[in-house]
Coordinates of C-alpha atoms in Angstrom, one line a residue:
X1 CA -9.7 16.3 -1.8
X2 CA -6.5 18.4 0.4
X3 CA -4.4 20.2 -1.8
X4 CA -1.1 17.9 -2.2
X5 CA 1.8 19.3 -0.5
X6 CA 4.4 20.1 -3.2
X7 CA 7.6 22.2 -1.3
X8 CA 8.1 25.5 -3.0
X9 CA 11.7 25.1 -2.3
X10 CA 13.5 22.2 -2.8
X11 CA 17.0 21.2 -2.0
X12 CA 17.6 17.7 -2.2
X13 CA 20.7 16.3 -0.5
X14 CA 22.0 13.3 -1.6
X15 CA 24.7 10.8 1.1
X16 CA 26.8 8.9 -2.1
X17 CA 27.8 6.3 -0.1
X18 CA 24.3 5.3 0.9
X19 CA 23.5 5.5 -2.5
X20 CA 26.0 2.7 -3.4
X21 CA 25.6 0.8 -0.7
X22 CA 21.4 0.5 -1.8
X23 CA 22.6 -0.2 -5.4
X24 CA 24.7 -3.2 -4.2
X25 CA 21.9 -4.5 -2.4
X26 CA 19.5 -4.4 -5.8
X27 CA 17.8 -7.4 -6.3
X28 CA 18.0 -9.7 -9.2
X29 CA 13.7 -10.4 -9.7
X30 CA 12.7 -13.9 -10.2
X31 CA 10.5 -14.5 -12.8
X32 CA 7.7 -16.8 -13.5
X33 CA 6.3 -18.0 -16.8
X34 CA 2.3 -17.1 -17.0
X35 CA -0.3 -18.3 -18.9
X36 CA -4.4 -17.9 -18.9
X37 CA -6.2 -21.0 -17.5
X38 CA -9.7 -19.7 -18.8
X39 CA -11.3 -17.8 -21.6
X40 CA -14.5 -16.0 -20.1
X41 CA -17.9 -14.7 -21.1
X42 CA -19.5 -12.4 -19.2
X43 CA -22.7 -10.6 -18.4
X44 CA -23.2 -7.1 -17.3
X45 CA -26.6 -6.2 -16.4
X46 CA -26.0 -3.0 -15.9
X47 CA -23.9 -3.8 -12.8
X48 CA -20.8 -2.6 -11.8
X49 CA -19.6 -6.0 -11.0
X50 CA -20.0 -8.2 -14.6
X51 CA -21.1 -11.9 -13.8
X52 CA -18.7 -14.6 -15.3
X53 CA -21.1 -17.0 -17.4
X54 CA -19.1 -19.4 -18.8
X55 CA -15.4 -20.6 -18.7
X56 CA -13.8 -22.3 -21.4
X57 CA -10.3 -24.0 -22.0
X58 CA -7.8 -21.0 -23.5
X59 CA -6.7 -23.2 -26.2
X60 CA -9.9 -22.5 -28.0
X61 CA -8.9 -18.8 -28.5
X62 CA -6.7 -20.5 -31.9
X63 CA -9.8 -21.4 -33.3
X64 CA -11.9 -18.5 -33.2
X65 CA -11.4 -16.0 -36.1
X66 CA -11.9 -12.2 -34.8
X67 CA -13.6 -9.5 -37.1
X68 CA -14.2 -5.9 -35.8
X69 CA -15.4 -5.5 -32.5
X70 CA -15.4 -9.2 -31.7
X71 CA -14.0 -9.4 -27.7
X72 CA -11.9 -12.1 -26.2
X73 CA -11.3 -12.0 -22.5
X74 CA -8.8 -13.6 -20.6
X75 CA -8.5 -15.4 -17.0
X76 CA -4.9 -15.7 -15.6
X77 CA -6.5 -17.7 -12.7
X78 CA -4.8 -15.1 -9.9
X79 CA -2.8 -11.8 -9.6
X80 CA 0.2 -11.5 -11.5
X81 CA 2.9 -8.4 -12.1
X82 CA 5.1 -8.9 -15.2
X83 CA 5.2 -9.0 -19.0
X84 CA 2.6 -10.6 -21.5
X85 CA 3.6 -11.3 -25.4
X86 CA 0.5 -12.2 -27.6
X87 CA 1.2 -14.3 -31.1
X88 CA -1.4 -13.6 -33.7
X89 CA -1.7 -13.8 -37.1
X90 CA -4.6 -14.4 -40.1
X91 CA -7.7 -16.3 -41.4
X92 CA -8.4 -15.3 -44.8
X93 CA -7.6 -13.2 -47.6
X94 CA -4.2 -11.8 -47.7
X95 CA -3.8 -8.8 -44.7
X96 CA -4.6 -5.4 -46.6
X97 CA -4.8 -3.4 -43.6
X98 CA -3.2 -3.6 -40.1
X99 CA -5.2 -5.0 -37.5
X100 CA -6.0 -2.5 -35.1
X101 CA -6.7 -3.8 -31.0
X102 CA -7.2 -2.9 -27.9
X103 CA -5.9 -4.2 -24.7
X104 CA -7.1 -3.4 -21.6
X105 CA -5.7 -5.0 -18.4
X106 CA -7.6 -5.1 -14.9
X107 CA -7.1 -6.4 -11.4
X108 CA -10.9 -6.7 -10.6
X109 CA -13.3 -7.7 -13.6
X110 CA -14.8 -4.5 -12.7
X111 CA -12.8 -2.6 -14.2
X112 CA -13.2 -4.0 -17.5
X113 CA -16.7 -2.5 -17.2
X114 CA -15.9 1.1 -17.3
X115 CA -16.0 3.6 -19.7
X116 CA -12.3 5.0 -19.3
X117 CA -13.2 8.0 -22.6
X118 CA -15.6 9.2 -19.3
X119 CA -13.1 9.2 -16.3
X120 CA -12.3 12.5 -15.3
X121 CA -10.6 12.0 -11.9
X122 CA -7.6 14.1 -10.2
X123 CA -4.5 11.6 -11.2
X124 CA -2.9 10.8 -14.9
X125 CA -5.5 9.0 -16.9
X126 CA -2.3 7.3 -17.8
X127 CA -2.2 4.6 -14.7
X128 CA -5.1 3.1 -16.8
X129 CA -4.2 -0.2 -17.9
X130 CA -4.7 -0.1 -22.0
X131 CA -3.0 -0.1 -25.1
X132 CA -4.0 0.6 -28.5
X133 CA -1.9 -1.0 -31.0
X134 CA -1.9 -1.5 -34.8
X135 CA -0.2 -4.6 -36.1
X136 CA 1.1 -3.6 -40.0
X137 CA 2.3 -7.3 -40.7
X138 CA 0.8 -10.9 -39.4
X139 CA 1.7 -13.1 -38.4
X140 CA 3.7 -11.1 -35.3
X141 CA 4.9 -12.2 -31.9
X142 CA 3.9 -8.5 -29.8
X143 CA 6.1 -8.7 -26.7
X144 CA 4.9 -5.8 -25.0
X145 CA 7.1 -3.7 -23.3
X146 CA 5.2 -2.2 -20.5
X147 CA 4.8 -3.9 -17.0
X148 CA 1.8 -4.6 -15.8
X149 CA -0.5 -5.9 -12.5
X150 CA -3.5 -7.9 -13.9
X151 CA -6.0 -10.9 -13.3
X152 CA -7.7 -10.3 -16.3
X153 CA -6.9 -9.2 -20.5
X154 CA -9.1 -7.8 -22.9
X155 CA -8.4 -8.1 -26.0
X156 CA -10.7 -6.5 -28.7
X157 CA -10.7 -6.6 -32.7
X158 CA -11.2 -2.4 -32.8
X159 CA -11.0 -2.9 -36.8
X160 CA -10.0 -5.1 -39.5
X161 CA -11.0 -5.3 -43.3
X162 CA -13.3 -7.4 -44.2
X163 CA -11.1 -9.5 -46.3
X164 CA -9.4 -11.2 -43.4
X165 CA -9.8 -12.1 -39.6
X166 CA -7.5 -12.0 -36.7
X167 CA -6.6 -15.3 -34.9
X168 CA -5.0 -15.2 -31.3
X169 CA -2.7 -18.4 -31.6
X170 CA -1.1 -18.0 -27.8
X171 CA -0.8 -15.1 -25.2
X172 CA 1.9 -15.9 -22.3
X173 CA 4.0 -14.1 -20.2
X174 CA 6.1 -13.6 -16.9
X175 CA 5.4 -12.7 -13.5
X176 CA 8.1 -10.7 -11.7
X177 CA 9.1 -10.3 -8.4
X178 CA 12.1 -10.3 -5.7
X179 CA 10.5 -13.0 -3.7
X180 CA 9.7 -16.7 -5.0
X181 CA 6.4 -18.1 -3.1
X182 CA 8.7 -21.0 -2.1
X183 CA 10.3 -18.9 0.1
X184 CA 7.0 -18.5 2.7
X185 CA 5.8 -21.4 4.8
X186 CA 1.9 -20.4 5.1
X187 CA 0.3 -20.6 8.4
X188 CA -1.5 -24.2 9.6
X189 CA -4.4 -23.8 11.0
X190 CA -8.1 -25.2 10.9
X191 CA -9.7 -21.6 10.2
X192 CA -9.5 -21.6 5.9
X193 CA -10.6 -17.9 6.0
X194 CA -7.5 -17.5 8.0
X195 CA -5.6 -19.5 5.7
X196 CA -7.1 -17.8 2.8
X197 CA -6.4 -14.1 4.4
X198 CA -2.6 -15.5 4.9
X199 CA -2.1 -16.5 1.3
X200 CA -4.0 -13.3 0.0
X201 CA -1.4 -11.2 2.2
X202 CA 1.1 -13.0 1.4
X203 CA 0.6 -12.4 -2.9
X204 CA 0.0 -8.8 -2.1
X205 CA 3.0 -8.5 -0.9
X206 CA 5.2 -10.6 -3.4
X207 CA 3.7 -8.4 -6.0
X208 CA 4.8 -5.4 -4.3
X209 CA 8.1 -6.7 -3.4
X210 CA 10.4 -5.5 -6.9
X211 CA 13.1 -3.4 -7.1
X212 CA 12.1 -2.0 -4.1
X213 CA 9.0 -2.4 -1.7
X214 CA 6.2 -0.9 -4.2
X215 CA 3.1 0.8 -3.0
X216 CA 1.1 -0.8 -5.6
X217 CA 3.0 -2.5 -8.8
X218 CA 0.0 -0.7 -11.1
X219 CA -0.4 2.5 -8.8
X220 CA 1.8 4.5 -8.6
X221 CA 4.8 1.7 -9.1
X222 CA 7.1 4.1 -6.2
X223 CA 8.0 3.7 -2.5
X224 CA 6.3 5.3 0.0
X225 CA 7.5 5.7 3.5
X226 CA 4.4 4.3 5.0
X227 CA 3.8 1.6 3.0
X228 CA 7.6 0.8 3.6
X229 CA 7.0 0.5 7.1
X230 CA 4.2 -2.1 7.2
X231 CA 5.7 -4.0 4.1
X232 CA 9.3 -5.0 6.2
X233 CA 7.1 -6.1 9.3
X234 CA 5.3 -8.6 6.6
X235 CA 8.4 -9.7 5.4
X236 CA 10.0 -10.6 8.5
X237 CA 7.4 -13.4 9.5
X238 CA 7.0 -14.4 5.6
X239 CA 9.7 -13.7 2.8
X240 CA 12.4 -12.5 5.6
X241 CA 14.1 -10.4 2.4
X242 CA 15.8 -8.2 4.6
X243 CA 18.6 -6.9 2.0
X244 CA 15.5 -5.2 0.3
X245 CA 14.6 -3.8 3.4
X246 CA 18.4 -2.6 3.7
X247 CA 18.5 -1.3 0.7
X248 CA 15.4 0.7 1.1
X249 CA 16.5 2.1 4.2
X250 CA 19.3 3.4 2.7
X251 CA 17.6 5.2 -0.5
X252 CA 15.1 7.0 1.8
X253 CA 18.2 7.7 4.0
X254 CA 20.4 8.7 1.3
X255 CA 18.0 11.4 -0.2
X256 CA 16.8 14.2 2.1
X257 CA 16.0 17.3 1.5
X258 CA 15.4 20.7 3.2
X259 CA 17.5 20.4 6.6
X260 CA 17.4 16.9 6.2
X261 CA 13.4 16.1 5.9
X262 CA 12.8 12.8 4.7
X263 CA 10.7 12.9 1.7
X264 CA 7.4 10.9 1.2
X265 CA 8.3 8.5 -1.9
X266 CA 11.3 7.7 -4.1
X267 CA 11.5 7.2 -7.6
X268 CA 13.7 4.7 -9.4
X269 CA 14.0 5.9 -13.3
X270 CA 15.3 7.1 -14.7
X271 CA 17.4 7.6 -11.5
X272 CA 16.5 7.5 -8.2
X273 CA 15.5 10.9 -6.8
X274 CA 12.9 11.9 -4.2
X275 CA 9.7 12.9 -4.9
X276 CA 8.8 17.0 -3.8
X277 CA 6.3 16.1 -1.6
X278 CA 6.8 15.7 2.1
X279 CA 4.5 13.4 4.7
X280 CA 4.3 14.6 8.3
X281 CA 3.8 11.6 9.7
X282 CA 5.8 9.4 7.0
X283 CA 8.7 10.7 8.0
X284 CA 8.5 11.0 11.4
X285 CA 7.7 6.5 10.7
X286 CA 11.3 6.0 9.4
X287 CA 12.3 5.4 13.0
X288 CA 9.8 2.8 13.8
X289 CA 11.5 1.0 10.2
X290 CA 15.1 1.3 11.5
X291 CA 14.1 -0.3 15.1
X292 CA 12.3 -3.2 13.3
X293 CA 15.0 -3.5 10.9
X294 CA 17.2 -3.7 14.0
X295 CA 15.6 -6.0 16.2
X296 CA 15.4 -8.7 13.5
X297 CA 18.9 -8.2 11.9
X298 CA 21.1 -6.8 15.1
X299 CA 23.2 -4.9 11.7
X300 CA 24.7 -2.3 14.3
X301 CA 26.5 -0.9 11.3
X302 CA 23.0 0.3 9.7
X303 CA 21.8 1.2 12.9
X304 CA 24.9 3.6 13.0
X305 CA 24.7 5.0 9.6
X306 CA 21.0 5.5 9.7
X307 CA 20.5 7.3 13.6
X308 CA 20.8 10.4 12.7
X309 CA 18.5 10.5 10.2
X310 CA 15.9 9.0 12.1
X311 CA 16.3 11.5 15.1
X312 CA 16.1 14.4 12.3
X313 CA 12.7 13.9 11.3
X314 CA 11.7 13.8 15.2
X315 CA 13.6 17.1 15.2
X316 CA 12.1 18.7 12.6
X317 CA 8.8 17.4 13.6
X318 CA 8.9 19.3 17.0
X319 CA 9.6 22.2 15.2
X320 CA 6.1 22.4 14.0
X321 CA 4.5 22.7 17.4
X322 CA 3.3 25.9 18.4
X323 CA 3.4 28.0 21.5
X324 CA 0.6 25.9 22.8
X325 CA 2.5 22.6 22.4
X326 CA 0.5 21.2 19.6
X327 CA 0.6 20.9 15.9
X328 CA -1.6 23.4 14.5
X329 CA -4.6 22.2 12.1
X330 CA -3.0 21.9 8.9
X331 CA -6.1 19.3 7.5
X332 CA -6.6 21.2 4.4
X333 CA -3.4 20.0 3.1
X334 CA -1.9 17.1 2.0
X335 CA 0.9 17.2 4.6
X336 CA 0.0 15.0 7.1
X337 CA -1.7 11.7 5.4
X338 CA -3.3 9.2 8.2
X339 CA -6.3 8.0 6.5
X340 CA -8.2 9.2 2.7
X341 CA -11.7 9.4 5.2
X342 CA -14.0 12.2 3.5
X343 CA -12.8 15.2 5.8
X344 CA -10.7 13.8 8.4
X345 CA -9.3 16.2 10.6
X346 CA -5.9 15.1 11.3
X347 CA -4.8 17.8 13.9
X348 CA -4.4 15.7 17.1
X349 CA -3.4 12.4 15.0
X350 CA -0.5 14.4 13.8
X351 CA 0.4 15.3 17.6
X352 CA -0.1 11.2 18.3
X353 CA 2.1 10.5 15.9
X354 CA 4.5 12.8 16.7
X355 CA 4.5 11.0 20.4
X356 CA 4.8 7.7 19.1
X357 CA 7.6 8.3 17.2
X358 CA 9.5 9.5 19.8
X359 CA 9.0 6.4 21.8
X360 CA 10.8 4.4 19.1
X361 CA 13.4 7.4 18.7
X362 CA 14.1 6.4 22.6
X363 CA 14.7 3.1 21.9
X364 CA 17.3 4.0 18.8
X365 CA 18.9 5.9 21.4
X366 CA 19.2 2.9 24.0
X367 CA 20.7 1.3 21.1
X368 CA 23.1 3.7 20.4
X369 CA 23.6 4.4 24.3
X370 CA 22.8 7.8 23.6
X371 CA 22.1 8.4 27.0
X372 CA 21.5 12.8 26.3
X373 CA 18.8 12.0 22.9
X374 CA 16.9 9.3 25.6
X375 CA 16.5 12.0 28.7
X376 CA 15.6 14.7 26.2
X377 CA 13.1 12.5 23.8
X378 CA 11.6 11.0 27.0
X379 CA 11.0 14.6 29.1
X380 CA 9.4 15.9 25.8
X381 CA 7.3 12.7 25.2
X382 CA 5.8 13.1 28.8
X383 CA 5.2 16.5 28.3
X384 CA 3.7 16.5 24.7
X385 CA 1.4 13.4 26.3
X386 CA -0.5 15.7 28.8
X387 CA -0.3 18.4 26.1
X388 CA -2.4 16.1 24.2
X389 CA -5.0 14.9 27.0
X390 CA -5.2 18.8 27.4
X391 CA -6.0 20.2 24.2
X392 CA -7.6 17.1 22.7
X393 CA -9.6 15.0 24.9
X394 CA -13.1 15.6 25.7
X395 CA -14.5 14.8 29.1
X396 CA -18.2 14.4 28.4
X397 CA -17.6 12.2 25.2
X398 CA -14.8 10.6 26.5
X399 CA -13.0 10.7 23.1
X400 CA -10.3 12.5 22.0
X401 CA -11.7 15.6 19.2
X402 CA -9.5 17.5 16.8
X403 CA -9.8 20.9 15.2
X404 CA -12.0 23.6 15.8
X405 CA -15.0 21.7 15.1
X406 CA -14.1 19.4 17.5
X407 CA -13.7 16.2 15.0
X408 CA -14.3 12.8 16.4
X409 CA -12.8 10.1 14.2
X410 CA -11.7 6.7 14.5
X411 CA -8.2 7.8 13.4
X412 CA -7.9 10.0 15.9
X413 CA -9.2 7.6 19.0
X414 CA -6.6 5.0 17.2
X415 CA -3.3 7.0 17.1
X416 CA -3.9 8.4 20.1
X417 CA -4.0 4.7 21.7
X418 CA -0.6 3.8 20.3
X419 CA 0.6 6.9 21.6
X420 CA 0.2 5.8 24.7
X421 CA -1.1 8.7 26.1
X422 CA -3.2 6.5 28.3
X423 CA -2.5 3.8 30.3
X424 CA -3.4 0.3 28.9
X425 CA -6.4 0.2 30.9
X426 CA -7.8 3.3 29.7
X427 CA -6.8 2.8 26.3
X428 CA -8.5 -0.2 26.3
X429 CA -11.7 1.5 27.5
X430 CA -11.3 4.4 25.1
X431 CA -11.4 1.5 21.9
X432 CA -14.1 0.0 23.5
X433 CA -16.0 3.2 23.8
X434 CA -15.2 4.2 20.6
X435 CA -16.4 0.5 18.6
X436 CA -19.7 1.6 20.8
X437 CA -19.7 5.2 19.5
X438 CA -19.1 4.5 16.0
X439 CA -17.6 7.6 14.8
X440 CA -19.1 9.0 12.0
X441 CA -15.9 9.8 10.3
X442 CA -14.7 6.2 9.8
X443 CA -11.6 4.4 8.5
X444 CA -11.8 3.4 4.6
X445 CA -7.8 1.9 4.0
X446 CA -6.1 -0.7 5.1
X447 CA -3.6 1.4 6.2
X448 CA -5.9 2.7 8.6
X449 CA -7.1 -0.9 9.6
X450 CA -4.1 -2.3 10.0
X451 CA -3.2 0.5 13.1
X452 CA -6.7 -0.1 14.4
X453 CA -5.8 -4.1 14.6
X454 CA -2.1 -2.9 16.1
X455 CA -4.2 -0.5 18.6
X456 CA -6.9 -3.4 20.3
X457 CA -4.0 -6.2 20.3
X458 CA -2.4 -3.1 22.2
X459 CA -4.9 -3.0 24.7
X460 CA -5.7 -6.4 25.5
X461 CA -8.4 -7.1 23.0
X462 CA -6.8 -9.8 20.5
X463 CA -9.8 -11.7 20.3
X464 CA -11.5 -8.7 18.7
X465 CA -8.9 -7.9 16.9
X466 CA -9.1 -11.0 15.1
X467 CA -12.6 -11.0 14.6
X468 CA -12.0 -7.2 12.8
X469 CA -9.5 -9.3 10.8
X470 CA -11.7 -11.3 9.6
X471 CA -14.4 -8.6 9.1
X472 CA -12.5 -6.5 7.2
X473 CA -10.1 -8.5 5.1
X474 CA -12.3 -11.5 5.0
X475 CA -15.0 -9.0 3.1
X476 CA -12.5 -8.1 0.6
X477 CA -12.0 -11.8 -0.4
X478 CA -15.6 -12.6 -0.1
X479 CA -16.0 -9.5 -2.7
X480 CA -13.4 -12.0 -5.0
X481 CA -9.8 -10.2 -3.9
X482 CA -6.9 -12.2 -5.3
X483 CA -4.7 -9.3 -3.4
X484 CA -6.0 -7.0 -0.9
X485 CA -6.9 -2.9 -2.2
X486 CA -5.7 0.0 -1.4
X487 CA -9.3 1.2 -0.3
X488 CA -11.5 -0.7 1.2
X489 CA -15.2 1.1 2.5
X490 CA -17.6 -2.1 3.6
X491 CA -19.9 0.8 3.5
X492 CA -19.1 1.9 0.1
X493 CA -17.6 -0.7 -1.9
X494 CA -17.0 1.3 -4.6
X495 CA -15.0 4.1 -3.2
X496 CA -12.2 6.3 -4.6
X497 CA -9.9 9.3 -3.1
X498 CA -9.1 9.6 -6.9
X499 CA -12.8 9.9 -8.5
X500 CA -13.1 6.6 -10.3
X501 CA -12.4 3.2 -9.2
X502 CA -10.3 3.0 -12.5
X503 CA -7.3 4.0 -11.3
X504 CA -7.8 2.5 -7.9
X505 CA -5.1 -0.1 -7.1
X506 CA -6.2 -3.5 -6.0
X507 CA -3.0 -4.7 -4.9
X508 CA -1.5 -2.3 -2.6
X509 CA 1.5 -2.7 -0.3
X510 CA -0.3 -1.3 3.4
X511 CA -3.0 -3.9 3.2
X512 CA -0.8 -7.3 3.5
X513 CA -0.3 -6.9 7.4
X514 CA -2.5 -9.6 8.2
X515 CA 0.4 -12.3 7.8
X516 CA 2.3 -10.3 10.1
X517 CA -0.3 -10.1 12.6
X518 CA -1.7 -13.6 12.4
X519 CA 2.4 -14.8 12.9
X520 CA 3.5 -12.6 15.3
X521 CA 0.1 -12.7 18.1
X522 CA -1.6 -15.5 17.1
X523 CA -0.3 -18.5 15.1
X524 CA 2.4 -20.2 17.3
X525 CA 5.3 -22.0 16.0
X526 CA 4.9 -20.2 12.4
X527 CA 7.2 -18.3 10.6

C-alpha cells in the first residue's frame, strides 16, 4: 500500500461567499419508510459467501423467544441508507438483567461471515457496521442514532438471564436520500441485463446522493473529487439534481489550500473543512466537472465564479513537471490515485492526465473568451503530447510504459487514449492491442472501468464497449449486487486495498456510470 499523502503544511483558504452560496443550495433528503420482507437462515460451509436456506415471512420474528446466543437475521429485500428503530421487549419471568445484543449490519451477506475481533487492516476498525448495546428496561423502542448502508441485520441475543427471553416485536426504519426513485425514467429496452445494470446504477447512486454526492454512504461517508466527477455525469441522464451538483462545486471551490490546490475530499461535520490530503489527478478533474456542469445548465454565473479555480490546479499541475517535461515517478505515494492495482506505476498516467485536463481547461477558456489562457493551454498541450510519445511510448511493444521498470498497465494505455496523444485511429489500435496484450497489471475499480468504457467509445469501439459493460458490471450482479462496489477484481473476487473485505464498501459512488453511458451512446430517446 503507497504511503497516503498527508501535506506537512497546511493552509486552508476558505472563499465565504462560496461557502453560503453551497449552504443555500443544501438539500432537504427525502425519506422512505423501510421494513424487512424476509427473515433468513443461512448455511456457511466454510465459504466465504453463506447460502440462504430458507426465507420466512418477518412477522414470525414476534413469536420467537431469544435466549443467549440465539441469531435472527434480517432481509430488507435491497440496498437501503438510513435509520432502523427495533421494538423488543420480554417472554418470561420478570427482566433481572439487561439484555445484552449485537447488531451487525452488512451490504453483502458476506460480510456477516467474518470474524471482525480478527481484522487487522490499515483503516479505522470503526467503518464496521456493529453495535453492542445493553437494554436496562423492556419493553424499549431503540431508535438508533447512527446512519447506516445495509441489505442485511443481525441481530444476536449475546446474553440474557435465564429467567426471561428477548422477543423482537418490529424492526423498521427509513431510507434517506436527496433523490426520490420517482424522479428517473429507467431505460426501455429488450436486453433485461441492461435494464438490470440501469436500475443497479441508478440505486448506487441515489444512495450516494445525500447531503452531498458521497463516495460511499458506509465508506468513508465524504466527497471525493473523483467520485464527484463521475456522479454529476450520472445525474444528468437520471436524477438531473443539478443544485447538488452546484452546491458541490462550490464547497470544493470554496476550500483550497496551499496556493489554491484543490484538496482531495471534504468533510461535512462538524463543519465543513477539507481534508489534508491532496490528489494529483483529482484536482486537476475539477475542470472536466465545471464544463459538464456547464454544458447541461448554461449557469454563466458559476462558470464565472468557479474559472479560476479550475485553471489553478492546471497551474499548479505544470509546476510539477521537471526539466524533461514530465512528471517525475512519484508511485510510492499516495499523491496521484488512478487505480488501487497491486503496484501500479502511475508516472505517465499522471502526465495523461495532466494533458487531458488541459483540453477541458481550453474549453473553460472558449467559454470565458479567454482568448490568452486558450493559446497558452493549447501550445503547452501540444507540446507535453509529444513529450509523452517521447518519454513514454515504446516502439517494439507498441504500448506506452511508465517508470524505470518500464510498467505496462492497462491504466496507463487508457489515460493515455483520452489524452489524445494519438490520433483516433491509432488510439483505437493501441486499445485493441492492448485487450490482445492483456497487461499484467490490470484494472480492479470501477473507477478504472468506467475510463476504459469512456476510452473504446472514444475510439470507435462502442460495440465492445458495451460488451465490457456487460462483462464487468453484469459479473457484479450475477455475484448478487443490489449496488455496484467500490472494487471489483473478476479475478479476485474477494479483493481489498484495505486488508479485509470488511470494510470494503459495496455501494460506491464511481461505479454507477453505466446509466450515463447506456443514455448518453446507446439508448436513444431516454433520459
Amino acid at each position: 500500500m503507497a504511503s497516503i499523502c498527508i501535506l506537512d503544511e497546511f493552509d486552508v483558504h476558505k472563499n465565504e461567499e462560496f461557502l453560503r452560496i453551497a449552504e443555500e443550495l443544501k438539500p432537504e433528503l427525502h425519506e422512505t419508510e423501510i421494513a424487512p420482507v424476509s427473515l433468513l437462515t443461512l448455511e456457511h460451509n466454510g465459504h466465504p459467501e453463506p447460502v440462504v436456506v430458507s426465507r420466512e415471512d418477518p412477522d414470525t420474528l414476534k413469536d420467537r423467544k431469544l435466549k443467549k446466543d440465539d441469531t435472527v437475521i434480517l432481509d430488507f429485500g435491497t440496498h437501503h441508507v438510513g435509520y432502523v428503530t427495533l421494538e423488543l421487549t420480554s417472554a418470561g419471568s420478570h427482566q433481572d438483567a439487561p439484555a445484552y445484543l449485537y447488531l451487525k449490519f452488512a451490504e453483502r451477506l458476506d460480510e456477516l461471515t467474518v470474524n471482525t475481533s480478527e481484522y487487522n487492516g490499515w483503516i479505522s476498525k470503526g467503518w464496521i457496521q456493529e453495535e453492542h448495546i445493553h437494554v436496562d428496561v423492556l419493553p424499549a423502542r431503540l431508535e438508533l442514532p447512527r446512519r447506516y448502508a445495509f441489505r442485511y441485520l443481525e441481530i444476536k441475543v449475546l446474553d440474557v438471564s435465564l429467567k426471561f427471553s428477548v422477543v423482537i416485536k418490529n424492526v423498521s426504519g427509513k431510507a434517506v436520500s436527496a433523490v426520490d426513485d420517482r424522479d428517473v425514467q429507467f431505460i426501455e429496452t429488450e436486453d433485461e441485463l441492461l435494464k438490470q445494470i440501469d436500475q443497479v446504477s441508478a440505486r448506487t447512486l441515489k444512495n450516494c446522493m445525500q447531503l452531498v454526492f458521497e463516495d460511499g454512504p458506509k465508506r468513508d461517508r465524504r466527497m471525493w473529487l473523483g467520485d464527484f466527477r463521475l456522479q454529476a455525469r450520472a445525474d444528468y441522464k437520471t436524477f438531473r439534481n443539478v443544485s447538488l451538483v452546484k452546491r458541490c462545486l462550490y464547497l470544493f471551490g470554496g476550500l483550497t489550500f496551499n496556493e489554491g490546490k484543490i484538496p482531495a475530499c471534504l468533510f461535512l461535520e462538524p463543519e465543513v473543512e477539507p481534508d489534508d490530503t491532496y490528489l494529483f489527478d483529482y484536482a486537476l478533474l475539477y475542470g472536466s466537472v465545471l464544463l459538464d456542469y456547464y454544458r447541461v445548465t448554461g449557469d454563466k454565473k458559476t462558470l464565472e465564479d468557479l474559472y479560476p479555480v479550475a485553471i489553478r490546479q492546471i497551474e499548479i499541475g505544470l509546476t510539477y513537471l521537471n526539466e524533461d517535461g514530465i512528471i517525475p515517478d512519484r508511485s510510492g505515494e499516495f499523491w496521484c490515485f488512478v487505480d488501487w492495482g497491486e503496484g501500479l506505476n502511475t508516472q505517465a498516467a499522471s502526465l495523461a492526465i495532466l494533458i487531458y485536463s488541459m483540453r477541458y481547461g481550453i474549453r473553460l477558456a472558449e467559454y470565458m473568451n479567454d482568448e490568452k489562457t486558450i493559446r497558452w493551454l493549447s501550445n503547452k498541450m501540444e507540446e507535453l503530447k509529444r513529450t509523452a510519445v517521447e518519454h513514454f511510448w515504446d516502439e517494439k511493444q507498441q504500448l506506452f510504459v511508465s517508470g524505470k521498470e518500464r510498467q505496462v498497465s492497462w491504466a496507463t494505455q487508457v489515460w493515455m487514449i483520452l489524452a489524445r496523444v494519438f490520433s483516433k485511429e491509432k488510439n483505437r489500435e493501441l486499445i485493441l492491442h492492448t485487450i490482445e496484450v492483456n497487461p499484467r497489471i490490470r484494472m480492479v475499480t470501477p473507477y478504472m472501468y468506467h475510463h476504459y468504457i469512456d476510452a473504446l467509445i472514444r475510439s470507435d469501439e462502442k460495440e465492445r464497449a458495451l460488451d465490457e459493460m456487460k462483462r464487468y458490471w453484469g459479473e457484479m450482479i450475477h455475484d448478487g449486487a443490489d449496488t455496484f462496489w467500490e472494487v471489483y477484481n473478476p479475478y479476485n473476487k474477494y479483493e481489498s486495498p484495505y486488508g479485509s473485505v470488511a470494510v470494503n464498501s459495496f455501494c460506491h459512488a464511481w461505479s454507477c456510470t453505466p446509466t450515463y453511458f447506456l443514455r448518453k451512446f446507446y439508448i436513444p430517446g431516454n433520459r
